[in-house]
CSV table of C-alpha atoms in Angstrom, one decimal:
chain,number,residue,atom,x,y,z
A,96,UNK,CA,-13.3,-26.8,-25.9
A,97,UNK,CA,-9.5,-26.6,-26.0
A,98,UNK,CA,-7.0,-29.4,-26.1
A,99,UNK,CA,-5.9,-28.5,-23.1
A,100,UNK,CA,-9.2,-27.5,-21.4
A,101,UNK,CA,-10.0,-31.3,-22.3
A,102,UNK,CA,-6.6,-32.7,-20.9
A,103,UNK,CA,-7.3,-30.6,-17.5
A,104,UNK,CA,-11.3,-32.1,-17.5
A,105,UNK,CA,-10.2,-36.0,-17.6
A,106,UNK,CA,-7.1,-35.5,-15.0
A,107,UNK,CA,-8.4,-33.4,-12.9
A,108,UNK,CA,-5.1,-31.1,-12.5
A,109,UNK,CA,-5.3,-28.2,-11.1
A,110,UNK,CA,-3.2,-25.7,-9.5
A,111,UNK,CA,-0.8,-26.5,-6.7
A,112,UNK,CA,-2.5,-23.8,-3.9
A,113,UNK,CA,-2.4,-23.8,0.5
A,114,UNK,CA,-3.2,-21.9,3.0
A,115,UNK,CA,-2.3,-18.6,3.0
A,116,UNK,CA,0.5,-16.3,5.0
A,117,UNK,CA,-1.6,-16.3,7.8
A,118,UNK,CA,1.1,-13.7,9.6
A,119,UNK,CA,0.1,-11.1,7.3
A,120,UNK,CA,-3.5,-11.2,7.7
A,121,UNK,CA,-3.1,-11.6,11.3
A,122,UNK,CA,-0.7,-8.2,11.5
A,123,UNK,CA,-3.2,-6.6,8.9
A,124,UNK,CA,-6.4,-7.1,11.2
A,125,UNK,CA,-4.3,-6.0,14.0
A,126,UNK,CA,-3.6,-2.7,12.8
A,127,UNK,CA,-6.6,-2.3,11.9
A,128,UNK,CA,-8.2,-2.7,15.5
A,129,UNK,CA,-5.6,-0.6,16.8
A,130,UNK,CA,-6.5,1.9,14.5
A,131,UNK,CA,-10.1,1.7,15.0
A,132,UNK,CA,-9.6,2.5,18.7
A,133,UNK,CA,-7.0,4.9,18.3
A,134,UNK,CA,-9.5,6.8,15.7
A,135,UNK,CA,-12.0,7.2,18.6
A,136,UNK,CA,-9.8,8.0,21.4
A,137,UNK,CA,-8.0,10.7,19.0
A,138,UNK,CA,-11.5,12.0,18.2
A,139,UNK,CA,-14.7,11.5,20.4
A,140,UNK,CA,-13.8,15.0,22.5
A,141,UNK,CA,-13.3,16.6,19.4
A,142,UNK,CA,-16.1,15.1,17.4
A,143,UNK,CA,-18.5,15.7,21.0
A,144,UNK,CA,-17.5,19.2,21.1
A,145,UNK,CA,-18.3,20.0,17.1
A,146,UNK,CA,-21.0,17.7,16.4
A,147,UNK,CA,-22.7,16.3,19.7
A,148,UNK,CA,-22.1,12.8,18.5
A,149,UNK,CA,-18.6,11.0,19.9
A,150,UNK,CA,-18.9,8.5,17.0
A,151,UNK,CA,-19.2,11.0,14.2
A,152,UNK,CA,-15.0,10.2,12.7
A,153,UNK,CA,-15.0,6.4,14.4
A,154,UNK,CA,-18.6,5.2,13.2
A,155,UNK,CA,-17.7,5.6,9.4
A,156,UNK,CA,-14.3,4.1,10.3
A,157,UNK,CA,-15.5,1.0,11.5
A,158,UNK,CA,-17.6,0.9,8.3
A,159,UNK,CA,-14.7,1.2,5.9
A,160,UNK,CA,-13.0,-1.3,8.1
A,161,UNK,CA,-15.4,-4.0,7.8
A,162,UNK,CA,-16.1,-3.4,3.9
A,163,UNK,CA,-12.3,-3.4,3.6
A,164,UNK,CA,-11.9,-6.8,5.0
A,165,UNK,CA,-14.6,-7.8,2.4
A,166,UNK,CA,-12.3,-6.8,-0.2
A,167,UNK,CA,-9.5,-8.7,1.1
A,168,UNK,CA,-11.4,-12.2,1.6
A,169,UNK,CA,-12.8,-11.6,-2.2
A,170,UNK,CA,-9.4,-10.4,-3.5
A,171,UNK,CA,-7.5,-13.3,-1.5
A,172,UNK,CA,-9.8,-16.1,-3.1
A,173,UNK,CA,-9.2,-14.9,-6.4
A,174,UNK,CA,-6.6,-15.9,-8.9
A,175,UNK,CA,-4.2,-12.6,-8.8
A,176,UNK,CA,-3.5,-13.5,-12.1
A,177,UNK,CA,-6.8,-11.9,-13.4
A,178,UNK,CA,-5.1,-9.0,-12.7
A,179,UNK,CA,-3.0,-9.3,-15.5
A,180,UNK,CA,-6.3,-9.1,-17.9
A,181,UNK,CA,-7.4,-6.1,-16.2
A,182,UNK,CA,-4.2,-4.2,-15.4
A,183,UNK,CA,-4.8,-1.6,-18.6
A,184,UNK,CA,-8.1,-0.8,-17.8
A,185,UNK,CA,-7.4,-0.3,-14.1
A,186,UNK,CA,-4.1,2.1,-15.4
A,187,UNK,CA,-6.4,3.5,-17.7
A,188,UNK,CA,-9.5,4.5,-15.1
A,189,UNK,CA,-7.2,5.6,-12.5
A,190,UNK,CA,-5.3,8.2,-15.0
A,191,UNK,CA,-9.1,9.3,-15.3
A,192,UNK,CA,-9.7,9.9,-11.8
A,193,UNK,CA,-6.6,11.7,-11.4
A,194,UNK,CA,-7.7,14.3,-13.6
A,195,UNK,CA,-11.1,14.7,-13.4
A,196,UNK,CA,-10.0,15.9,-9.6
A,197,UNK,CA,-7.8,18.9,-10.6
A,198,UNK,CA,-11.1,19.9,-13.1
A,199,UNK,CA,-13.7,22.5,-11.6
A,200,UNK,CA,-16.8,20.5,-10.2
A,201,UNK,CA,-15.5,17.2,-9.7
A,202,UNK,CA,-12.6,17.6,-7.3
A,203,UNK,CA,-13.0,19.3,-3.9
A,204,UNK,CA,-10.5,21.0,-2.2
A,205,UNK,CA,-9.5,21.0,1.2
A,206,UNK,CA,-6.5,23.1,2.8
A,207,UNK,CA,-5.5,24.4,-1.1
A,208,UNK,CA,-5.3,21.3,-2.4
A,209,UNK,CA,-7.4,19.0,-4.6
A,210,UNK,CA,-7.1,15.7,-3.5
A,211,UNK,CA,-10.7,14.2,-3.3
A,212,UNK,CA,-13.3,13.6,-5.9
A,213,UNK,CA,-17.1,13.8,-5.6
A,214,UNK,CA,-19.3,12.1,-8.3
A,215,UNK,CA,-22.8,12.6,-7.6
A,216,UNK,CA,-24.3,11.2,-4.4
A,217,UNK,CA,-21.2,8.7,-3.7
A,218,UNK,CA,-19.3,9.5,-1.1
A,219,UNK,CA,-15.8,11.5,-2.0
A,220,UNK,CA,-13.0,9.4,-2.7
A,221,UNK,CA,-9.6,10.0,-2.9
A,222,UNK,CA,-8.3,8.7,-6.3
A,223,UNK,CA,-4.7,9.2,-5.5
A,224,UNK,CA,-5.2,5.9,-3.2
A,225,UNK,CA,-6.5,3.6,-6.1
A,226,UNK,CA,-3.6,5.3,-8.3
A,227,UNK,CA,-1.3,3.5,-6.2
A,228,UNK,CA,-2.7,0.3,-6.5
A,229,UNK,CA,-3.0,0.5,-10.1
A,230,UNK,CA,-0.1,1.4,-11.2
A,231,UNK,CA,1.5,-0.9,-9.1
A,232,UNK,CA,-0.3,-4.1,-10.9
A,233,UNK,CA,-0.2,-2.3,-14.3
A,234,UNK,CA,3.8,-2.0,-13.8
A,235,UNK,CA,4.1,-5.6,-12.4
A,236,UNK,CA,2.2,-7.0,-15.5
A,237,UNK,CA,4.7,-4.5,-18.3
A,238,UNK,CA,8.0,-5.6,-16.0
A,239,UNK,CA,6.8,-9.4,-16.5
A,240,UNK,CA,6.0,-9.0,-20.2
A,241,UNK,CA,9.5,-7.0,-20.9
A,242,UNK,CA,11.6,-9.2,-19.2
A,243,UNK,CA,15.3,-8.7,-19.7
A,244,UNK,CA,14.7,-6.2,-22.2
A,245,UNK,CA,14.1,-3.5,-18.9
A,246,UNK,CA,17.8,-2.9,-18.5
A,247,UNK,CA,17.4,-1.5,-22.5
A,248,UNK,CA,17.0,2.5,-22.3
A,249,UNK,CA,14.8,2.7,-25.2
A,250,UNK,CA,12.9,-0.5,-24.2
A,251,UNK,CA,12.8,-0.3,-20.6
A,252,UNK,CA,13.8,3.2,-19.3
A,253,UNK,CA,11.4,5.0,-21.8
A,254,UNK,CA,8.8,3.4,-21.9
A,255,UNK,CA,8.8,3.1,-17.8
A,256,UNK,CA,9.0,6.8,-17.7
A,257,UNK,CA,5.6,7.2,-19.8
A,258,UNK,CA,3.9,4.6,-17.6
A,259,UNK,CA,5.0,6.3,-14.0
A,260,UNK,CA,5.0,9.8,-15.3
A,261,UNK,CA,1.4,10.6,-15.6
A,262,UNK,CA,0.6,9.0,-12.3
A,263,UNK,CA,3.2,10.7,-10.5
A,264,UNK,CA,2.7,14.4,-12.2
A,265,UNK,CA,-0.9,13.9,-11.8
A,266,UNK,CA,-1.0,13.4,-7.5
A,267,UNK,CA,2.4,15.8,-7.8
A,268,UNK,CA,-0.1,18.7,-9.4
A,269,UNK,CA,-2.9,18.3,-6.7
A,270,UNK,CA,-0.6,19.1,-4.9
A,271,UNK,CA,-0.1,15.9,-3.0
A,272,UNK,CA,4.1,15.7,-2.3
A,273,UNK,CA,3.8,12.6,0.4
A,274,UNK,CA,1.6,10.7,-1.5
A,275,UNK,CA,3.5,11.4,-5.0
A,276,UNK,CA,6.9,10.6,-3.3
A,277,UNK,CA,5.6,7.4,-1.8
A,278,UNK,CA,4.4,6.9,-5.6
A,279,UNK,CA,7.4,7.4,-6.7
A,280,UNK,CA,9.7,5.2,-4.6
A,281,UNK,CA,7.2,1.9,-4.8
A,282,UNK,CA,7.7,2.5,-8.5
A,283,UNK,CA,11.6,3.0,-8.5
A,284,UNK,CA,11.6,-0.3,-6.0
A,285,UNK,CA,9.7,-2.1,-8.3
A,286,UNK,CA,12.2,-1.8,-11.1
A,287,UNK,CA,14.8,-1.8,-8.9
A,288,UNK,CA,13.6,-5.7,-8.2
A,289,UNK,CA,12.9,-6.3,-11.8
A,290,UNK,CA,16.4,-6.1,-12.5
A,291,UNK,CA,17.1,-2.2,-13.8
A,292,UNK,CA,20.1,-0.9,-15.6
A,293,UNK,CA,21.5,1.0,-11.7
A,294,UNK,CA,23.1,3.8,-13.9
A,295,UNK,CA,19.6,4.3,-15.7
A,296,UNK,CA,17.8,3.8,-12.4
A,297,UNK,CA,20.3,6.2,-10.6
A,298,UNK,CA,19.8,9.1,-12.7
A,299,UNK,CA,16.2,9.0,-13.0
A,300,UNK,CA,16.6,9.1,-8.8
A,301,UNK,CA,18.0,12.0,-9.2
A,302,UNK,CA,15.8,13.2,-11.5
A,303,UNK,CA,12.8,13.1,-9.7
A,304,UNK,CA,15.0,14.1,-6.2
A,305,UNK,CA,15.4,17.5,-8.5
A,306,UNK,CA,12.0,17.3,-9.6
A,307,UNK,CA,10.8,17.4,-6.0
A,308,UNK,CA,13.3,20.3,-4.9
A,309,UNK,CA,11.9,22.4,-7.8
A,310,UNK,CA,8.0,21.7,-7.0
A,311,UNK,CA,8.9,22.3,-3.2
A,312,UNK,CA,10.9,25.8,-3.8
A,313,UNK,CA,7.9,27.0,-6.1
A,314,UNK,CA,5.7,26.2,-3.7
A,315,UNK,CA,5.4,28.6,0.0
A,316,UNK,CA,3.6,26.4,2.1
A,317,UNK,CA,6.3,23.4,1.6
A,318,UNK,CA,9.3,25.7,2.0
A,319,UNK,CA,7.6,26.9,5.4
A,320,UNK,CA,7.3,22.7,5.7
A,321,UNK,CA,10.8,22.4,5.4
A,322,UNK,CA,12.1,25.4,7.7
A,323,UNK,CA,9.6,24.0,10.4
A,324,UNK,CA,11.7,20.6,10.1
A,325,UNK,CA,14.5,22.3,10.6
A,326,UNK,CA,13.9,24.3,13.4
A,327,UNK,CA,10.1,23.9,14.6
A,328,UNK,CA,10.8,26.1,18.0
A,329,UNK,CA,11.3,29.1,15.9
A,330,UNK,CA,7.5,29.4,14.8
A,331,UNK,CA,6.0,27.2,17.8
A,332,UNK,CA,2.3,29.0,17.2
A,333,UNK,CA,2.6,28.9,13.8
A,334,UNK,CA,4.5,26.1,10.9
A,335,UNK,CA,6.6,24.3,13.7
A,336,UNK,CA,3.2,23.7,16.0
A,337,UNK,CA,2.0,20.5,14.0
A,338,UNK,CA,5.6,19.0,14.9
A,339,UNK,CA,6.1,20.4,18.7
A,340,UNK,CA,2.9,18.8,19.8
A,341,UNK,CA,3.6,15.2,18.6
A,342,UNK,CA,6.9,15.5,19.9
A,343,UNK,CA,5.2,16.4,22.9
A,344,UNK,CA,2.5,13.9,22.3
A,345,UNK,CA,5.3,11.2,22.2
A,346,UNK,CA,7.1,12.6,25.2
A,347,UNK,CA,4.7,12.6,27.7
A,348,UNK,CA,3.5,8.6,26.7
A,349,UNK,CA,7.1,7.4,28.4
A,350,UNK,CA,7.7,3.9,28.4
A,351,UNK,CA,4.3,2.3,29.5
A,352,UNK,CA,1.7,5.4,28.0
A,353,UNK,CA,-1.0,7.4,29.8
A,354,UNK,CA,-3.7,4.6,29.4
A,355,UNK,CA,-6.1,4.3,26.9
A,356,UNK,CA,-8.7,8.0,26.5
A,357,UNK,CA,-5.7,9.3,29.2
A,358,UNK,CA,-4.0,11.4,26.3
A,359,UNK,CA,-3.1,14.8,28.0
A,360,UNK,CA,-3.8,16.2,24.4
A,361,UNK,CA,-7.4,15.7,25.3
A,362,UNK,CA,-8.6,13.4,22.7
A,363,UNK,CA,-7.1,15.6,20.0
A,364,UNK,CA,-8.0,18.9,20.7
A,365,UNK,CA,-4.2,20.3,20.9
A,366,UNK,CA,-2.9,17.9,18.3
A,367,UNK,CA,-3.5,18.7,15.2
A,368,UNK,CA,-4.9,15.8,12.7
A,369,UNK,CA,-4.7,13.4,15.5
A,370,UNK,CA,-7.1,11.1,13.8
A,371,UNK,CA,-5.0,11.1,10.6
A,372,UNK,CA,-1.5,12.3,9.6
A,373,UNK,CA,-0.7,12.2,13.6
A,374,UNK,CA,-2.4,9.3,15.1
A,375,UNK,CA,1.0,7.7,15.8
A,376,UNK,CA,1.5,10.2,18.6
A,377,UNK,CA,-1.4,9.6,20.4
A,378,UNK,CA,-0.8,5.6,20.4
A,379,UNK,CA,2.4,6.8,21.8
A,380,UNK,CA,1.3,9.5,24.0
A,381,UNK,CA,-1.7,6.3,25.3
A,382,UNK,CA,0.5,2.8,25.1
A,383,UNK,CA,3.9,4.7,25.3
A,384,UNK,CA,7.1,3.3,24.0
A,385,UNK,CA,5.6,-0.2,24.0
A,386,UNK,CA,2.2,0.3,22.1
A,387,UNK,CA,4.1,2.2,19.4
A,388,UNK,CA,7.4,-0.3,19.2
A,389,UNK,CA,4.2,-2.7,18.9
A,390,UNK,CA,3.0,-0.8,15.8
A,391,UNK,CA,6.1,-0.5,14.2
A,392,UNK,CA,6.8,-4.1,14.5
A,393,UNK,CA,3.6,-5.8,13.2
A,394,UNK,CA,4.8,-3.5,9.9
A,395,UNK,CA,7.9,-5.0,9.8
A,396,UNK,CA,6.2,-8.4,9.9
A,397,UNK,CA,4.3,-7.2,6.9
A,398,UNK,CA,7.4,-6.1,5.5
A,399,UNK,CA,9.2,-9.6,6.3
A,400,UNK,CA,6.7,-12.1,5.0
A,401,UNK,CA,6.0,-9.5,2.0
A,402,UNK,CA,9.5,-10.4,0.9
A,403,UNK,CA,9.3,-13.4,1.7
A,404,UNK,CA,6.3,-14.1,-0.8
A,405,UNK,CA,7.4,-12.0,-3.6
A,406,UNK,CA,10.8,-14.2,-3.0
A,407,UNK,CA,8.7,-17.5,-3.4
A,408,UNK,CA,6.1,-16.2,-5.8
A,409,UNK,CA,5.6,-18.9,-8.6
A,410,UNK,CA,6.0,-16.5,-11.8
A,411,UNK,CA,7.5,-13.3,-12.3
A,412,UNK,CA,4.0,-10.9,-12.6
A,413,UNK,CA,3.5,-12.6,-8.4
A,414,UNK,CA,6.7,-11.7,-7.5
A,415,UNK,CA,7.0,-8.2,-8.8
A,416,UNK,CA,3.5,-7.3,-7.6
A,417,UNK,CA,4.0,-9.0,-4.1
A,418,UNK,CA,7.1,-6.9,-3.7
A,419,UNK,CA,5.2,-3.7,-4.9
A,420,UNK,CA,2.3,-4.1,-2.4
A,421,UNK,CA,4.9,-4.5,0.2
A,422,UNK,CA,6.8,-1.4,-0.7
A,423,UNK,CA,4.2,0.7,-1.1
A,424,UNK,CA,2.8,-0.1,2.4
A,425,UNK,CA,6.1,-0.3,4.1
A,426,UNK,CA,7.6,2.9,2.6
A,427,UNK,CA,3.9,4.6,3.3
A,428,UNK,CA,4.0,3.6,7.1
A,429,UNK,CA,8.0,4.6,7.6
A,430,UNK,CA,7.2,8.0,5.8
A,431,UNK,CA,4.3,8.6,8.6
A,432,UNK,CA,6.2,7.2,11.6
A,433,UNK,CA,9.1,9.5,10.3
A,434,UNK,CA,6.9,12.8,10.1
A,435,UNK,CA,5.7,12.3,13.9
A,436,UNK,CA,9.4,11.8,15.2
A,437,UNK,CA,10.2,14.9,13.5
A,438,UNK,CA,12.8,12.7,10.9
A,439,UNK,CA,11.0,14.0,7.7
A,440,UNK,CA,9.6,17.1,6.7
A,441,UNK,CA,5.2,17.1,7.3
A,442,UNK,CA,4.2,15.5,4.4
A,443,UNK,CA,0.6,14.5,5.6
A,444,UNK,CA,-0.1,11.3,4.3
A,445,UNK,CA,-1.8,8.4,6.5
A,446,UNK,CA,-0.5,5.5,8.5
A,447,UNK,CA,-2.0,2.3,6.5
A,448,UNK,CA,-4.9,0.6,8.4
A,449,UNK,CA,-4.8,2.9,11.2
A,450,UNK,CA,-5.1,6.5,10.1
A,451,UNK,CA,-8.9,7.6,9.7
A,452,UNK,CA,-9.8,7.5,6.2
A,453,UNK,CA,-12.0,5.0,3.9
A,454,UNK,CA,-10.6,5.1,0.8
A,455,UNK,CA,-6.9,4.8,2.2
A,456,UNK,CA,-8.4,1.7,4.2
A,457,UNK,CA,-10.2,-0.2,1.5
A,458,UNK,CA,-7.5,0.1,-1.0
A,459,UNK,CA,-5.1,-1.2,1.7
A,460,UNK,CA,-7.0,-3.7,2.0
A,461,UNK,CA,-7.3,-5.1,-1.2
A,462,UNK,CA,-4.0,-5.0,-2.0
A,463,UNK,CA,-3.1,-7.1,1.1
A,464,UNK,CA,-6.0,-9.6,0.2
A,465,UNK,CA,-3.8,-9.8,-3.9
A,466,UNK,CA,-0.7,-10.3,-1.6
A,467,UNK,CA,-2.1,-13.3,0.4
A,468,UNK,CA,-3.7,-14.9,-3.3
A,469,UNK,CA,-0.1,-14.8,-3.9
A,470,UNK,CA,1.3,-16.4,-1.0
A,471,UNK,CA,-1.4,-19.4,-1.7
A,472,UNK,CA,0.9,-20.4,-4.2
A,473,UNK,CA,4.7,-19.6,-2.9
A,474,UNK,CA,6.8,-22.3,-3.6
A,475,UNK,CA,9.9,-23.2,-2.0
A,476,UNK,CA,13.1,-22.4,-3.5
A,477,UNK,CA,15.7,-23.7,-0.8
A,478,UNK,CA,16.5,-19.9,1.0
A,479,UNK,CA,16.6,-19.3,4.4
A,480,UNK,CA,14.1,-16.9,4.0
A,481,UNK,CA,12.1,-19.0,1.8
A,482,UNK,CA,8.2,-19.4,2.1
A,483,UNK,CA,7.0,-22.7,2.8
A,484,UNK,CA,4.9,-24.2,0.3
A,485,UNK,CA,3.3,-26.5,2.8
A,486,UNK,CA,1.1,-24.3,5.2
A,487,UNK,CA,-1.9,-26.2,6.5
A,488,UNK,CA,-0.6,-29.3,4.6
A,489,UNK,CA,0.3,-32.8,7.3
A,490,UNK,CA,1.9,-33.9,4.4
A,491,UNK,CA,3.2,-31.6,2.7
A,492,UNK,CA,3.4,-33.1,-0.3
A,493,UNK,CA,2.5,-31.8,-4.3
A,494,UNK,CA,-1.0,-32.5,-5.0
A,495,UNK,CA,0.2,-35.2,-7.9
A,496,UNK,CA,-2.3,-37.0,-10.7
A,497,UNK,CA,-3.1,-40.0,-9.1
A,498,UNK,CA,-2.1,-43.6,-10.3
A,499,UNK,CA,-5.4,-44.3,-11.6
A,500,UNK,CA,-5.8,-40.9,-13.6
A,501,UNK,CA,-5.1,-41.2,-17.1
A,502,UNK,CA,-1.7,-39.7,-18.5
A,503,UNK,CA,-1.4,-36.4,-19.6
A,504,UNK,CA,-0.3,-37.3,-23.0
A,505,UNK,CA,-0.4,-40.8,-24.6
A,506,UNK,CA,2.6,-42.7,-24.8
A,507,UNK,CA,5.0,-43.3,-27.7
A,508,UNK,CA,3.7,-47.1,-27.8
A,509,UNK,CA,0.1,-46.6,-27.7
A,510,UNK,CA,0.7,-44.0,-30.4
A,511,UNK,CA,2.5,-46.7,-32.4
């Protein structure tokens, strides 16, 4: 046993921890019951119709939801700080999965692209959705470790161009644009927050911007994306349909909705992905205006008290991996929200916690179980949009050695 380890066995100190950002969980579980019902009312007619069985999309949902909020209660009682010991070999395994999916017999395909991996009898998963959380611990460990050297090209820039690269070429090659550019900018925030050289960080933006503009023109299907965006009336049957029906979806909620399994869209059946990339316009085709501004704003909650833990995180490694779990969701659920209001190209990537999908919805939330480890031990550093440090505390005092513990190191007399 250690000096230390002794020192911490007669005192009894431990680490200062409270209760955790209970707005988060309670925006997290939230979504996810709105999602849960949303899944079923976007999918029973269909799933009836196909397969004689209404649950057939909703039954696994519910599943994945309650196995996700497993994850989160294990992942919130656990030091984050593990993660730090584990952040190569989770990099490592998810570079693995990446490309075993674009290799013949592991990766299936689905609408030309090969985005989900079947290893033996376990159930496909979709490896670009533990890539995310990976790299997003494995980069907040290496921007903790580096420190100031990040705003150093050949120190910082580099070597944070060989860590993101493989990720981002990797879901880029499946090809998987939404997910690679929501990669991409929860990596660029990231450094961003650990304190970047801007000019580096600017030209490495446009970089990628390029990048994405080459890979799109290359590709048919995502110019015939980007013309639909443009003007989706001019192929209504054909690439603009996807974006004319949630539009449509959207109009006919109004302000107060249709009602819950009142969707004109008949469960689905006109609406394309409902259960997935499009669910948002059926919450706002059902609850209208209000269920969707209701949506929106239990994200932005996220978002908020995200920031405000990665603010009040108490070491660098929190702070940078609080603020890339909030990022990542955040930028995921704007990028979704702006597909169905026809303000970004179709990009067909989920809306966290709500969109049908168990790999999207475990990963989401374990990531949000790390975030509320981290906010267990925010302390308060005198902002106004501080975190305070004594939820669930009367007191709210430090948890201080006692007066009859021993001192943590013997004094200069006793020594003498």
């Amino acid at each position: 046993m250690t000096a230390i380890a002794r020192v911490k066995q007669k005192t009894g100190l431990r680490r200062e921890r409270h209760q955790p950002e209970y707005s988060i969980l309670v925006a997290v579980v939230a979504l996810a019951a709105i999602g849960i019902l949303m899944v079923y009312s976007s999918s029973a007619m269909k799933a009836y119709i196909r397969y004689d069985d209404p649950f057939k999309t909703v039954g696994p949902q519910l599943v994945w939801a309650l196995l996700g909020i497993v994850a989160m209660v294990v992942m919130s009682r656990i030091d984050y700080r593990y993660l730090r010991l584990a952040s190569v070999p989770i990099y490592s395994v998810a570079v693995l999965l990446l490309v075993l999916v674009l290799l013949p017999g592991f990766g299936i395909r689905v609408g030309g692209s090969a985005r989900w991996l079947q290893i033996g009898p376990l159930p496909a998963i979709h490896p670009a959705e533990f890539a995310k959380l990976a790299l997003v611990i494995y980069l907040a460990h290496w921007f903790a470790r580096r420190g100031t050297g990040l705003r150093s090209f050949w120190r910082g820039t580099v070597p944070f161009l060989v860590i993101f690269a493989p990720v981002f070429l990797l879901v880029l090659k499946e090809p998987d644009l939404g997910t690679s550019t929501v990669i991409g900018l929860t990596a660029f925030t990231m450094f961003f927050a650990a304190g970047a050289n801007l000019l580096h960080l600017g030209v490495m933006a446009l970089g990628g911007l390029s990048l994405v503009v080459f890979v799109v023109s290359r590709t048919p299907y995502q110019l015939e994306r980007i013309r639909a965006f443009i003007d989706p009336w001019s192929d209504p049957q054909g690439s603009g349909f996807h974006t004319i029906q949630g539009l449509l979806a959207l109009g006919l909620g109004g302000i107060f909705g249709a009602g819950l399994g009142e969707s004109r869209s008949a469960g689905g059946l006109f609406l394309p992905n409902a259960s997935n990339d499009f669910i948002f316009a059926i919450i706002g085709e059902e609850f209208g205006l209000i269920g969707a501004g209701l949506v929106v704003l239990l994200f932005l909650v996220i978002g908020y008290q995200g920031v405000r833990t990665a603010l009040s995180a108490p070491d660098t490694f929190g702070g940078l991996l609080a603020a890339g779990i909030t990022a990542w969701i955040c930028i995921q659920a704007f990028i979704n929200v702006g597909v169905v209001v026809s303000l970004l190209p179709i990009t067909g990537i989920t809306l966290p916690f709500i969109s049908a999908g168990g790999s999207s919805l475990i990963i989401s939330f374990a990531a949000v179980g790390i975030l509320l480890s981290i906010s267990r031990e925010t302390v308060e550093r005198g902002t106004w949009n501080d975190a305070p440090a004594d939820r669930g505390r009367g007191h709210g005092r430090a948890r201080l050695p006692g007066p009859r513990r021993r001192p943590i190191a013997p004094r200069a007399a006793e020594r003498a």
